[in-house]
Short mmCIF file of N, CA and C in Angstrom, two decimals:
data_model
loop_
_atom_site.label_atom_id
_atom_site.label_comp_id
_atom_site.label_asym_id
_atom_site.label_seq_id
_atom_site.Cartn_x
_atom_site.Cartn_y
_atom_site.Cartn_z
N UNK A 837 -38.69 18.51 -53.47
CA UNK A 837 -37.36 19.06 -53.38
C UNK A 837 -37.24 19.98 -52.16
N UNK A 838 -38.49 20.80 -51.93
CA UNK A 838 -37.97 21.53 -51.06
C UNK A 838 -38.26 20.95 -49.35
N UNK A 839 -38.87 19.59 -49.64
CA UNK A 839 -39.07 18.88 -48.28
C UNK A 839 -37.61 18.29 -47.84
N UNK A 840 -36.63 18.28 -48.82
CA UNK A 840 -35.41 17.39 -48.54
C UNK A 840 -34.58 18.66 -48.32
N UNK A 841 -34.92 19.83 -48.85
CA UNK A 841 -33.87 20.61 -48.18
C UNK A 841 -34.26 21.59 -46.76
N UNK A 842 -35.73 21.45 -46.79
CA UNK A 842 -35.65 21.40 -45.20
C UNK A 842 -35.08 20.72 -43.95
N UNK A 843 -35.09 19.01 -44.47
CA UNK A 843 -34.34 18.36 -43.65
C UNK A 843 -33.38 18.38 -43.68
N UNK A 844 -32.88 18.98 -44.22
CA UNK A 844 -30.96 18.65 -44.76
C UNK A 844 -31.11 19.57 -44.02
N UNK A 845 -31.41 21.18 -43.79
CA UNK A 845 -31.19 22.25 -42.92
C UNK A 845 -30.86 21.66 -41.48
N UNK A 846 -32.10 21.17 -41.47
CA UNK A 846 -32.71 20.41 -40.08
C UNK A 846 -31.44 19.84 -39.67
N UNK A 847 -30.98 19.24 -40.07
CA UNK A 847 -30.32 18.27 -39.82
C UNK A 847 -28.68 18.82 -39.81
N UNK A 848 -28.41 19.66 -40.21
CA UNK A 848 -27.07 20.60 -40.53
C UNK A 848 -27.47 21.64 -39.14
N UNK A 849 -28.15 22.15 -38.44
CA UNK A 849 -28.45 23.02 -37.89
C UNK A 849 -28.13 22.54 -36.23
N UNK A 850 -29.08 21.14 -36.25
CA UNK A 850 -29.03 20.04 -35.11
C UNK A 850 -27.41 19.76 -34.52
N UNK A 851 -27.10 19.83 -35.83
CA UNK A 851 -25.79 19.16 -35.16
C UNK A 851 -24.48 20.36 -34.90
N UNK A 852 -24.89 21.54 -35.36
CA UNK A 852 -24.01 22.53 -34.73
C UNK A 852 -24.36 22.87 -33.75
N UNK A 853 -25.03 22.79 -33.02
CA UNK A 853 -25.40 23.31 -31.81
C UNK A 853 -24.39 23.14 -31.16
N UNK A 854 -24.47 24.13 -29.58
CA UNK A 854 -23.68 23.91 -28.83
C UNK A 854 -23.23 22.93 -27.73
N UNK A 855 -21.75 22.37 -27.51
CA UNK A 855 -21.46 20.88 -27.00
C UNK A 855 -21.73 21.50 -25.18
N UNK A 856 -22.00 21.25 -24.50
CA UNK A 856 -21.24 21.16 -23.11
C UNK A 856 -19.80 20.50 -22.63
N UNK A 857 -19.27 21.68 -22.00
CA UNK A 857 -17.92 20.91 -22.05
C UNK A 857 -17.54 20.86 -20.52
N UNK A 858 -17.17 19.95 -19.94
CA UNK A 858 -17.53 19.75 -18.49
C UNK A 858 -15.81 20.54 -17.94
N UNK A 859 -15.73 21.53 -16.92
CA UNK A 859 -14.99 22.12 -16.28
C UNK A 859 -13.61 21.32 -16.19
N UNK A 860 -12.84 21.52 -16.08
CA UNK A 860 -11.61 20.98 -16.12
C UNK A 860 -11.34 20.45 -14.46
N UNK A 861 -12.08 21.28 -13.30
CA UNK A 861 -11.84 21.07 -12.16
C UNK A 861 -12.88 20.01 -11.90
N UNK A 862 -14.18 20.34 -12.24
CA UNK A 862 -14.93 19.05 -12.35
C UNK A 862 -14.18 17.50 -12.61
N UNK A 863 -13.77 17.40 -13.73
CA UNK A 863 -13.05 15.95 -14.04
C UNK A 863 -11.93 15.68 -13.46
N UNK A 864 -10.96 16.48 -12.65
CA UNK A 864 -10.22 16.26 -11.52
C UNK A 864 -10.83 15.79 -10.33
N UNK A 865 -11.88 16.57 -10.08
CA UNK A 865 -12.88 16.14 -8.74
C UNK A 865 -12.96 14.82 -8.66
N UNK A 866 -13.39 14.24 -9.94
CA UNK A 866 -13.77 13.17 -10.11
C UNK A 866 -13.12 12.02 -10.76
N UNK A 867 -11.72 12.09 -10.53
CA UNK A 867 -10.53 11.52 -11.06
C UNK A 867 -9.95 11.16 -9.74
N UNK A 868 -9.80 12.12 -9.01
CA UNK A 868 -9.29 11.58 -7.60
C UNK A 868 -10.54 11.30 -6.37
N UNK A 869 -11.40 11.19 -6.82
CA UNK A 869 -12.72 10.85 -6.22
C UNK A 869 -12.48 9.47 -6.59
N UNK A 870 -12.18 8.79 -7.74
CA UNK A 870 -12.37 7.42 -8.75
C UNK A 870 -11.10 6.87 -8.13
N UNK A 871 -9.87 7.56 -7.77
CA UNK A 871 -8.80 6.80 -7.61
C UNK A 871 -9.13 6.66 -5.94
N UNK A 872 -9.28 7.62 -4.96
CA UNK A 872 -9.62 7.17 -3.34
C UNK A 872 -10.22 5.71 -3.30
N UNK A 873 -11.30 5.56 -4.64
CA UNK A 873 -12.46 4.58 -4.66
C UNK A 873 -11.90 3.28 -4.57
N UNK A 874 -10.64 3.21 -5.94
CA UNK A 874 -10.19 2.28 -6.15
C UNK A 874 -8.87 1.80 -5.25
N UNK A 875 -8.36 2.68 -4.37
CA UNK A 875 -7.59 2.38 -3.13
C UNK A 875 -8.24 1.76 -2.35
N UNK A 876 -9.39 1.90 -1.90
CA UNK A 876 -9.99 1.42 -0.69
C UNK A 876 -10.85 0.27 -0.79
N UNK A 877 -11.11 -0.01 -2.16
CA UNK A 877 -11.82 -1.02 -3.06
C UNK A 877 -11.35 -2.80 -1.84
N UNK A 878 -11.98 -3.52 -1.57
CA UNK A 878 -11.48 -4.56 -0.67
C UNK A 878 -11.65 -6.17 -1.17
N UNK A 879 -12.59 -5.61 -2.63
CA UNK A 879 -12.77 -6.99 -3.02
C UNK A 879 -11.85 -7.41 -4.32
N UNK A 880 -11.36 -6.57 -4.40
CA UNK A 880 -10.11 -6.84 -5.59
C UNK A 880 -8.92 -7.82 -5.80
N UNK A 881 -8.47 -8.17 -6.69
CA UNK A 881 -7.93 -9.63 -7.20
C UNK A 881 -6.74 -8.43 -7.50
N UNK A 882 -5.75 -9.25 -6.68
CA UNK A 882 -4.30 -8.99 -7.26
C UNK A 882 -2.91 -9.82 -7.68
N UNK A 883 -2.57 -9.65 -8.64
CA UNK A 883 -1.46 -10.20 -9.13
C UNK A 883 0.02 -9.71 -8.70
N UNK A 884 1.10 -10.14 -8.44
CA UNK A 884 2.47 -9.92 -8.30
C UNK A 884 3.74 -10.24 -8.86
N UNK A 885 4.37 -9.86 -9.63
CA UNK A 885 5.28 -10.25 -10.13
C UNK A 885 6.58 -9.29 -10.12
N UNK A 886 8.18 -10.03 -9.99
CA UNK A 886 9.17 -9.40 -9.47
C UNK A 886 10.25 -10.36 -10.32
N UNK A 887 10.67 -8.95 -10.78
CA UNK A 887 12.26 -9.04 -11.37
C UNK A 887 13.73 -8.54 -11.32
N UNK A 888 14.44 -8.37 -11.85
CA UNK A 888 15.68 -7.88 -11.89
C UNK A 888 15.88 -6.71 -12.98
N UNK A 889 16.09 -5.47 -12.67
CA UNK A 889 16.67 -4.30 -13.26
C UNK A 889 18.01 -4.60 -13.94
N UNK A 890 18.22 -4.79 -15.19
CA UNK A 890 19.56 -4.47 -15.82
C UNK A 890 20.01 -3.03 -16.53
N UNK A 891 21.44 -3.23 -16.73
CA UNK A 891 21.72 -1.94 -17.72
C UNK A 891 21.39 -2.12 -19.14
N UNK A 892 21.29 -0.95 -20.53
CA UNK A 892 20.92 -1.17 -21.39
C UNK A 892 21.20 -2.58 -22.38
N UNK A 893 22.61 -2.74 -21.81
CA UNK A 893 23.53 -4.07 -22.61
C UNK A 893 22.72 -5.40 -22.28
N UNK A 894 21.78 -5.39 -20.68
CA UNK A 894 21.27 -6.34 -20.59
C UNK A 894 22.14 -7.08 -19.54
N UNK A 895 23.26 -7.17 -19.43
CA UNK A 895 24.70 -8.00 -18.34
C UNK A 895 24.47 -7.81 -17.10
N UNK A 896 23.94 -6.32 -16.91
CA UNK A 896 25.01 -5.68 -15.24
C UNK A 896 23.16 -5.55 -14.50
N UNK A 897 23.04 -6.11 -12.96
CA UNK A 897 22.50 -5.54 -12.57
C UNK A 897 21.83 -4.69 -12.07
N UNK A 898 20.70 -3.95 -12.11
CA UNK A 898 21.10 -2.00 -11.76
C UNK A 898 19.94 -2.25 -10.40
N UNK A 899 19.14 -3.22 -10.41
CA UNK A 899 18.13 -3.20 -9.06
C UNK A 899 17.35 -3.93 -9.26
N UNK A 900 16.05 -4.24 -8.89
CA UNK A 900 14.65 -4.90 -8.80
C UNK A 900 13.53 -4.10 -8.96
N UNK A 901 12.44 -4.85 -9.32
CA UNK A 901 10.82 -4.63 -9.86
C UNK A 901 10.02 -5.24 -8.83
N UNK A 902 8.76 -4.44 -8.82
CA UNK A 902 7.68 -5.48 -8.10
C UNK A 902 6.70 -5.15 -9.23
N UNK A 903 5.85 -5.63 -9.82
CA UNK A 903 5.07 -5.20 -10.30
C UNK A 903 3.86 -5.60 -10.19
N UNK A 904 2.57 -5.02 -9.72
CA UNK A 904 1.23 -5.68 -8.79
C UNK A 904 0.20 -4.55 -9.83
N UNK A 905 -0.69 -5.67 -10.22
CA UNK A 905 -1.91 -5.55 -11.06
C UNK A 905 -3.21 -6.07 -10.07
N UNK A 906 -4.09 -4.60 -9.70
CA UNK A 906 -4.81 -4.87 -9.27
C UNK A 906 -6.59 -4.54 -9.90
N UNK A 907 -7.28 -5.77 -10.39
CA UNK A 907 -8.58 -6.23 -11.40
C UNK A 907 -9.33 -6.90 -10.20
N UNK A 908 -10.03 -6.46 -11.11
CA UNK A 908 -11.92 -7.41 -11.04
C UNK A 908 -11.54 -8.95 -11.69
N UNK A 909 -11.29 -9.82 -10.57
CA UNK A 909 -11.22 -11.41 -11.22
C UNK A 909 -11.90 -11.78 -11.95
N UNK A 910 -13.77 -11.35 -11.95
CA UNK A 910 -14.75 -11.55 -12.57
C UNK A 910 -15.17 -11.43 -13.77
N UNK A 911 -14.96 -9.99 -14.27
CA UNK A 911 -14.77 -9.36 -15.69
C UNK A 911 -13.38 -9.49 -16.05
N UNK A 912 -12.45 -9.38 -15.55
CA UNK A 912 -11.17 -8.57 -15.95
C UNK A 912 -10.94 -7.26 -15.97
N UNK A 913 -12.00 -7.00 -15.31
CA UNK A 913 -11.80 -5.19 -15.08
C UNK A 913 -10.39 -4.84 -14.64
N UNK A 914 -9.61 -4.37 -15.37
CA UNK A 914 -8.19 -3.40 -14.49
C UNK A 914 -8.52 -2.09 -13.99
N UNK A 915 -8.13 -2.13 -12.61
CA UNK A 915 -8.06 -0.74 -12.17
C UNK A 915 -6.67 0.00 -11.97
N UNK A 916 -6.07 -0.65 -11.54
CA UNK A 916 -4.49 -0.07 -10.65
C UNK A 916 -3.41 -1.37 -11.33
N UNK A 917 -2.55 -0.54 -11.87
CA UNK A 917 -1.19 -1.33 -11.89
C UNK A 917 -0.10 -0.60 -10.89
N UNK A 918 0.63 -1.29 -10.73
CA UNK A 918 1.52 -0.64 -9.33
C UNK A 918 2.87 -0.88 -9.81
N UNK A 919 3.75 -0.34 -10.20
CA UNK A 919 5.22 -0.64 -10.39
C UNK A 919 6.45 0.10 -9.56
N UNK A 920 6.87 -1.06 -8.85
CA UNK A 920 7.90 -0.01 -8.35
C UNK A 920 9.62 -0.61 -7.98
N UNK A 921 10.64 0.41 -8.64
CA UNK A 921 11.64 0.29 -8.62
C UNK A 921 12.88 0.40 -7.76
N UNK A 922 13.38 -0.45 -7.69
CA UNK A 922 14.66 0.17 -6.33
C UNK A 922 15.88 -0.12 -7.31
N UNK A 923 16.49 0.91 -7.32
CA UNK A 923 17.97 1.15 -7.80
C UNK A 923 18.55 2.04 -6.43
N UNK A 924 19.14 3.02 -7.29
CA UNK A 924 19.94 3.38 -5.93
C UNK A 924 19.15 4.68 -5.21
N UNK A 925 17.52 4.68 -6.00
CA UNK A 925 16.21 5.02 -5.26
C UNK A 925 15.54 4.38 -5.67
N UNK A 926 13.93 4.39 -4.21
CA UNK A 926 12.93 3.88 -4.83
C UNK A 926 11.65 4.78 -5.57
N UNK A 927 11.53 3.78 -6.73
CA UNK A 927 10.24 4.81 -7.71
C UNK A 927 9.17 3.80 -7.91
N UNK A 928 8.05 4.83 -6.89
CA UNK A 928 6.74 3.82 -7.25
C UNK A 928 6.05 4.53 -8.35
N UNK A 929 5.35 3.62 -9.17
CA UNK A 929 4.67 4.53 -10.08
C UNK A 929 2.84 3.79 -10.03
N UNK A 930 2.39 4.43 -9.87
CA UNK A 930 0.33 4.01 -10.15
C UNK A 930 -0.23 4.33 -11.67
N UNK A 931 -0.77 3.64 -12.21
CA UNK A 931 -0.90 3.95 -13.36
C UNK A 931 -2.87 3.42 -13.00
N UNK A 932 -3.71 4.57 -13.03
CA UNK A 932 -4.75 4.39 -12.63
C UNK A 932 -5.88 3.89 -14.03
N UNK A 933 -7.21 2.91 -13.82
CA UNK A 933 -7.64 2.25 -15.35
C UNK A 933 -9.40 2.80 -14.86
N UNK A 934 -9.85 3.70 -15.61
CA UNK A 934 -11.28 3.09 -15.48
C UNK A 934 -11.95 3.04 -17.01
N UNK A 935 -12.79 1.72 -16.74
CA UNK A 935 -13.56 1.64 -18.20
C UNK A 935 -12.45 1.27 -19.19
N UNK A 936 -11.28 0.99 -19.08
CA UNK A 936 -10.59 0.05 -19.87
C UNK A 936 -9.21 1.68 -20.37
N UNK A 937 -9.24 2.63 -19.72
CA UNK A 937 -8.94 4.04 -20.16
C UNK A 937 -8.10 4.54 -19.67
N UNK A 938 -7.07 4.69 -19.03
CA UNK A 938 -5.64 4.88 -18.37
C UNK A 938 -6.33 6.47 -17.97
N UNK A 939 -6.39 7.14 -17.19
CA UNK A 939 -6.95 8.40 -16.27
C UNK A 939 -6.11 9.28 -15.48
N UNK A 940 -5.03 8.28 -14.65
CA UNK A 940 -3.86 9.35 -13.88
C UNK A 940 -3.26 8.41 -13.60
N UNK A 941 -2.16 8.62 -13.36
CA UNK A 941 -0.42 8.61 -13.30
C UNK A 941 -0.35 9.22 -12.11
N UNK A 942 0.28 8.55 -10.93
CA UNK A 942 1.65 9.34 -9.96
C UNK A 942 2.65 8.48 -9.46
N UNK A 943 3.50 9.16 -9.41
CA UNK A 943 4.82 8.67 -9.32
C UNK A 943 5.40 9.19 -8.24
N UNK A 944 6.03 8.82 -7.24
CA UNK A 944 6.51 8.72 -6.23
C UNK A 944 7.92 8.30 -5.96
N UNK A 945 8.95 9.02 -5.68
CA UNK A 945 10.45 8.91 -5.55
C UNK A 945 10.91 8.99 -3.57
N UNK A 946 11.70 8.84 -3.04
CA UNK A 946 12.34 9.32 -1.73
C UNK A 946 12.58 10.18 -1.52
N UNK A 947 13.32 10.62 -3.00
CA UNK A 947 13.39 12.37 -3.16
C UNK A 947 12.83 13.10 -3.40
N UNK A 948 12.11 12.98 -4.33
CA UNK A 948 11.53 14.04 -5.01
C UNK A 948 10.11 14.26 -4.74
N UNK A 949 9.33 15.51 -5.45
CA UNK A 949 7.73 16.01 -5.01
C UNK A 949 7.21 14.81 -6.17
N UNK A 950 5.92 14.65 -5.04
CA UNK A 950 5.10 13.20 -5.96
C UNK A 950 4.71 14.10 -7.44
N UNK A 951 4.67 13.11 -8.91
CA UNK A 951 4.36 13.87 -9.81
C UNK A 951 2.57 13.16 -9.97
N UNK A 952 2.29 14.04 -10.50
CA UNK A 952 0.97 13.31 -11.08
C UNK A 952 0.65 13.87 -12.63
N UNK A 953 -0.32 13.05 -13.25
CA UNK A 953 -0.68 13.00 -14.68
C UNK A 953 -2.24 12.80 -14.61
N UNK A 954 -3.46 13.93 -15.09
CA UNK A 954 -4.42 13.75 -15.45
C UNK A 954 -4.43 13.51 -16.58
N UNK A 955 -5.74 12.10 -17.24
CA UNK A 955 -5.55 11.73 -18.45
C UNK A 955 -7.58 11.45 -18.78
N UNK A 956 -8.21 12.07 -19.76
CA UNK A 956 -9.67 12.21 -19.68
C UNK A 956 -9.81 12.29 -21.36
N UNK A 957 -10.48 11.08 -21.53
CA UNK A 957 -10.76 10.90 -23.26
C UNK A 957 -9.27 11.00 -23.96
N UNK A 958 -7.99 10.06 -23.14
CA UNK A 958 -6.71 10.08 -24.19
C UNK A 958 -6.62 10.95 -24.36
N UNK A 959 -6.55 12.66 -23.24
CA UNK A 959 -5.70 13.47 -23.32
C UNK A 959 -5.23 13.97 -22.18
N UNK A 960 -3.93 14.32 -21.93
CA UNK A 960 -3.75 14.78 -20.57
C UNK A 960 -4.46 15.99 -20.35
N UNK A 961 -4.43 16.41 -18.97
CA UNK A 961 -5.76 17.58 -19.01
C UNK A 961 -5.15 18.31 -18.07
N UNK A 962 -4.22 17.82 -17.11
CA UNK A 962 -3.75 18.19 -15.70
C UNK A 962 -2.11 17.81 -15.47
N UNK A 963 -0.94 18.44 -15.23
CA UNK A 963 0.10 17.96 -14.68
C UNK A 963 0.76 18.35 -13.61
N UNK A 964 1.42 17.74 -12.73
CA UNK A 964 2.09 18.41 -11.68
C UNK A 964 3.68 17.92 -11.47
N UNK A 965 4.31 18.67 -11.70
CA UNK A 965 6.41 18.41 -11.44
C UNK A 965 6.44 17.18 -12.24
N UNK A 966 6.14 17.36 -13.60
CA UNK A 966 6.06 16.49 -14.43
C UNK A 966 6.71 16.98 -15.97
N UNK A 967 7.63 16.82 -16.13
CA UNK A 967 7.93 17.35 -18.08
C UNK A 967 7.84 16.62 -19.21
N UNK A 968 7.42 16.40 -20.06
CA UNK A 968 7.24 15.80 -21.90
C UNK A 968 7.71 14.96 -21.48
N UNK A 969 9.05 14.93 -21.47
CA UNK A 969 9.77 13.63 -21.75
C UNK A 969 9.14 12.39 -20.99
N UNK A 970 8.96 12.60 -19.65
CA UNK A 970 8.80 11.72 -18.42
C UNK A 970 7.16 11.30 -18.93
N UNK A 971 6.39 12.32 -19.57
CA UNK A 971 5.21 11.93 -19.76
C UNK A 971 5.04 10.68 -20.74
N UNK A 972 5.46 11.08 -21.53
CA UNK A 972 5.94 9.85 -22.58
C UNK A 972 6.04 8.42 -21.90
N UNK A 973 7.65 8.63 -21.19
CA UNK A 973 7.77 7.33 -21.03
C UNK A 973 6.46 6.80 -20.07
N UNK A 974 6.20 7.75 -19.42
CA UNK A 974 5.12 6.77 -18.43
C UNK A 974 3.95 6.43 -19.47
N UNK A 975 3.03 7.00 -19.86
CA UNK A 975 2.15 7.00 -20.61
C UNK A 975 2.97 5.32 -21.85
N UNK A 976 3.86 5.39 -22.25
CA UNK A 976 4.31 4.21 -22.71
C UNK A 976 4.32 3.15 -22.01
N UNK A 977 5.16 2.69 -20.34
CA UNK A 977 4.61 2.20 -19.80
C UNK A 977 3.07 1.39 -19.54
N UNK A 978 2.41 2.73 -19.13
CA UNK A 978 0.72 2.17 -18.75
C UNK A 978 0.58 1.55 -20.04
N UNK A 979 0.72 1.74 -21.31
CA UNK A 979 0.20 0.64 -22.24
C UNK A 979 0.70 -0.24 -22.78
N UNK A 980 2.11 -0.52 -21.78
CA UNK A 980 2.63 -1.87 -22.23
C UNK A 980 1.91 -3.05 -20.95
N UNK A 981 1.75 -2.42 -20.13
CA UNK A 981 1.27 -3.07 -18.66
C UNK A 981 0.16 -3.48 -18.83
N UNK A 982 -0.52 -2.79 -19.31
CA UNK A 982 -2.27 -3.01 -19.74
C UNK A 982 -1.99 -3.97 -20.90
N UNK A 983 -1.56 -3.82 -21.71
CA UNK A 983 -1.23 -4.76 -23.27
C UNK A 983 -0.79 -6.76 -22.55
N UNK A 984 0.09 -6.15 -21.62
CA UNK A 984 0.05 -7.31 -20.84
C UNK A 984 -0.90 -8.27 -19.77
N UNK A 985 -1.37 -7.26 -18.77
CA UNK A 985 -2.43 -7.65 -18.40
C UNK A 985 -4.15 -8.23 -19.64
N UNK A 986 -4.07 -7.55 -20.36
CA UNK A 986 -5.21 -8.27 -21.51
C UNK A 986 -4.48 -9.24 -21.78
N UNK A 987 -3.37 -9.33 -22.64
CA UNK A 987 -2.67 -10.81 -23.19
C UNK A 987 -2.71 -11.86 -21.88
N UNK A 988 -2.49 -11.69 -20.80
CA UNK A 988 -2.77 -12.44 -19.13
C UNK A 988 -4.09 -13.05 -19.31
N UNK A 989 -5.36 -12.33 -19.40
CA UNK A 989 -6.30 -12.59 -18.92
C UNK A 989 -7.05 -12.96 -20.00
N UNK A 990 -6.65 -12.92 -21.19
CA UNK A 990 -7.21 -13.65 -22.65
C UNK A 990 -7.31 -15.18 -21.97
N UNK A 991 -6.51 -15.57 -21.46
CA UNK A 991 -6.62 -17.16 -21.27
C UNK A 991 -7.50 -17.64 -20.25
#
């Protein structure tokens, strides 16, 4: 009895210990270290596809899409989806992938300051000229794009 509640100690003791928790500037370092990587990347497989912007009703034209998925042909690795909109501005948006994991977001207008979105273990960690709402929809976005790209490359 008292050999099993040594280990039970043992074993209750082990696992409280203390976690390391890596710097917040650290995983930025290395977020836009990962995205330079995947810009400059030369052997990458890209896809293109382009549509038409309507209003909510679906009838009225409001502009055009490009939308460019750029993977590893080999695995199916996704790194970069690229979407970008012209209405009566243009909005590019990057929705950055490593390890299958959506990481950062920026978005880019004519007008406006570029926004960006740090994203590390499915949580944002970092934002810049960015509010809730907008986070949402993008973050909705990246996982309809990705949901698509897997349903793509299933075949």
């Amino acid at each position: 009895m008292k050999q099993i509640m040594v280990l039970v100690m043992l074993v209750v003791l082990s696992s409280c210990g203390t976690k390391v928790k890596k710097p917040i500037e650290d995983v930025l370092k290395e977020i836009d270290s990962y995205v330079s990587e995947i810009n400059r990347k030369e052997n990458i497989s890209k896809t293109s596809s382009e549509g038409v912007l309507t209003d909510a009703s679906g009838f009225k034209d409001t502009g055009k899409y490009t939308l460019n998925t750029y993977y590893n042909k080999l695995n199916n690795t996704l790194y970069r989806i690229e979407n970008i909109e012209i209405t009566n501005k243009v909005i590019a948006e990057n929705f950055y992938f490593k390890e299958n994991d959506l990481v950062f977001v920026s978005t880019h207008t004519n007008k406006e300051a570029p926004e960006k979105l740090y994203i590390y273990k499915d949580k944002i960690i970092n934002k810049s000229n960015m509010d809730s709402e907008h986070q949402k929809i993008l973050l909705n976005k990246a996982s309809l794009f990705k949901k698509e790209f897997e349903k793509a490359t299933k075949n």
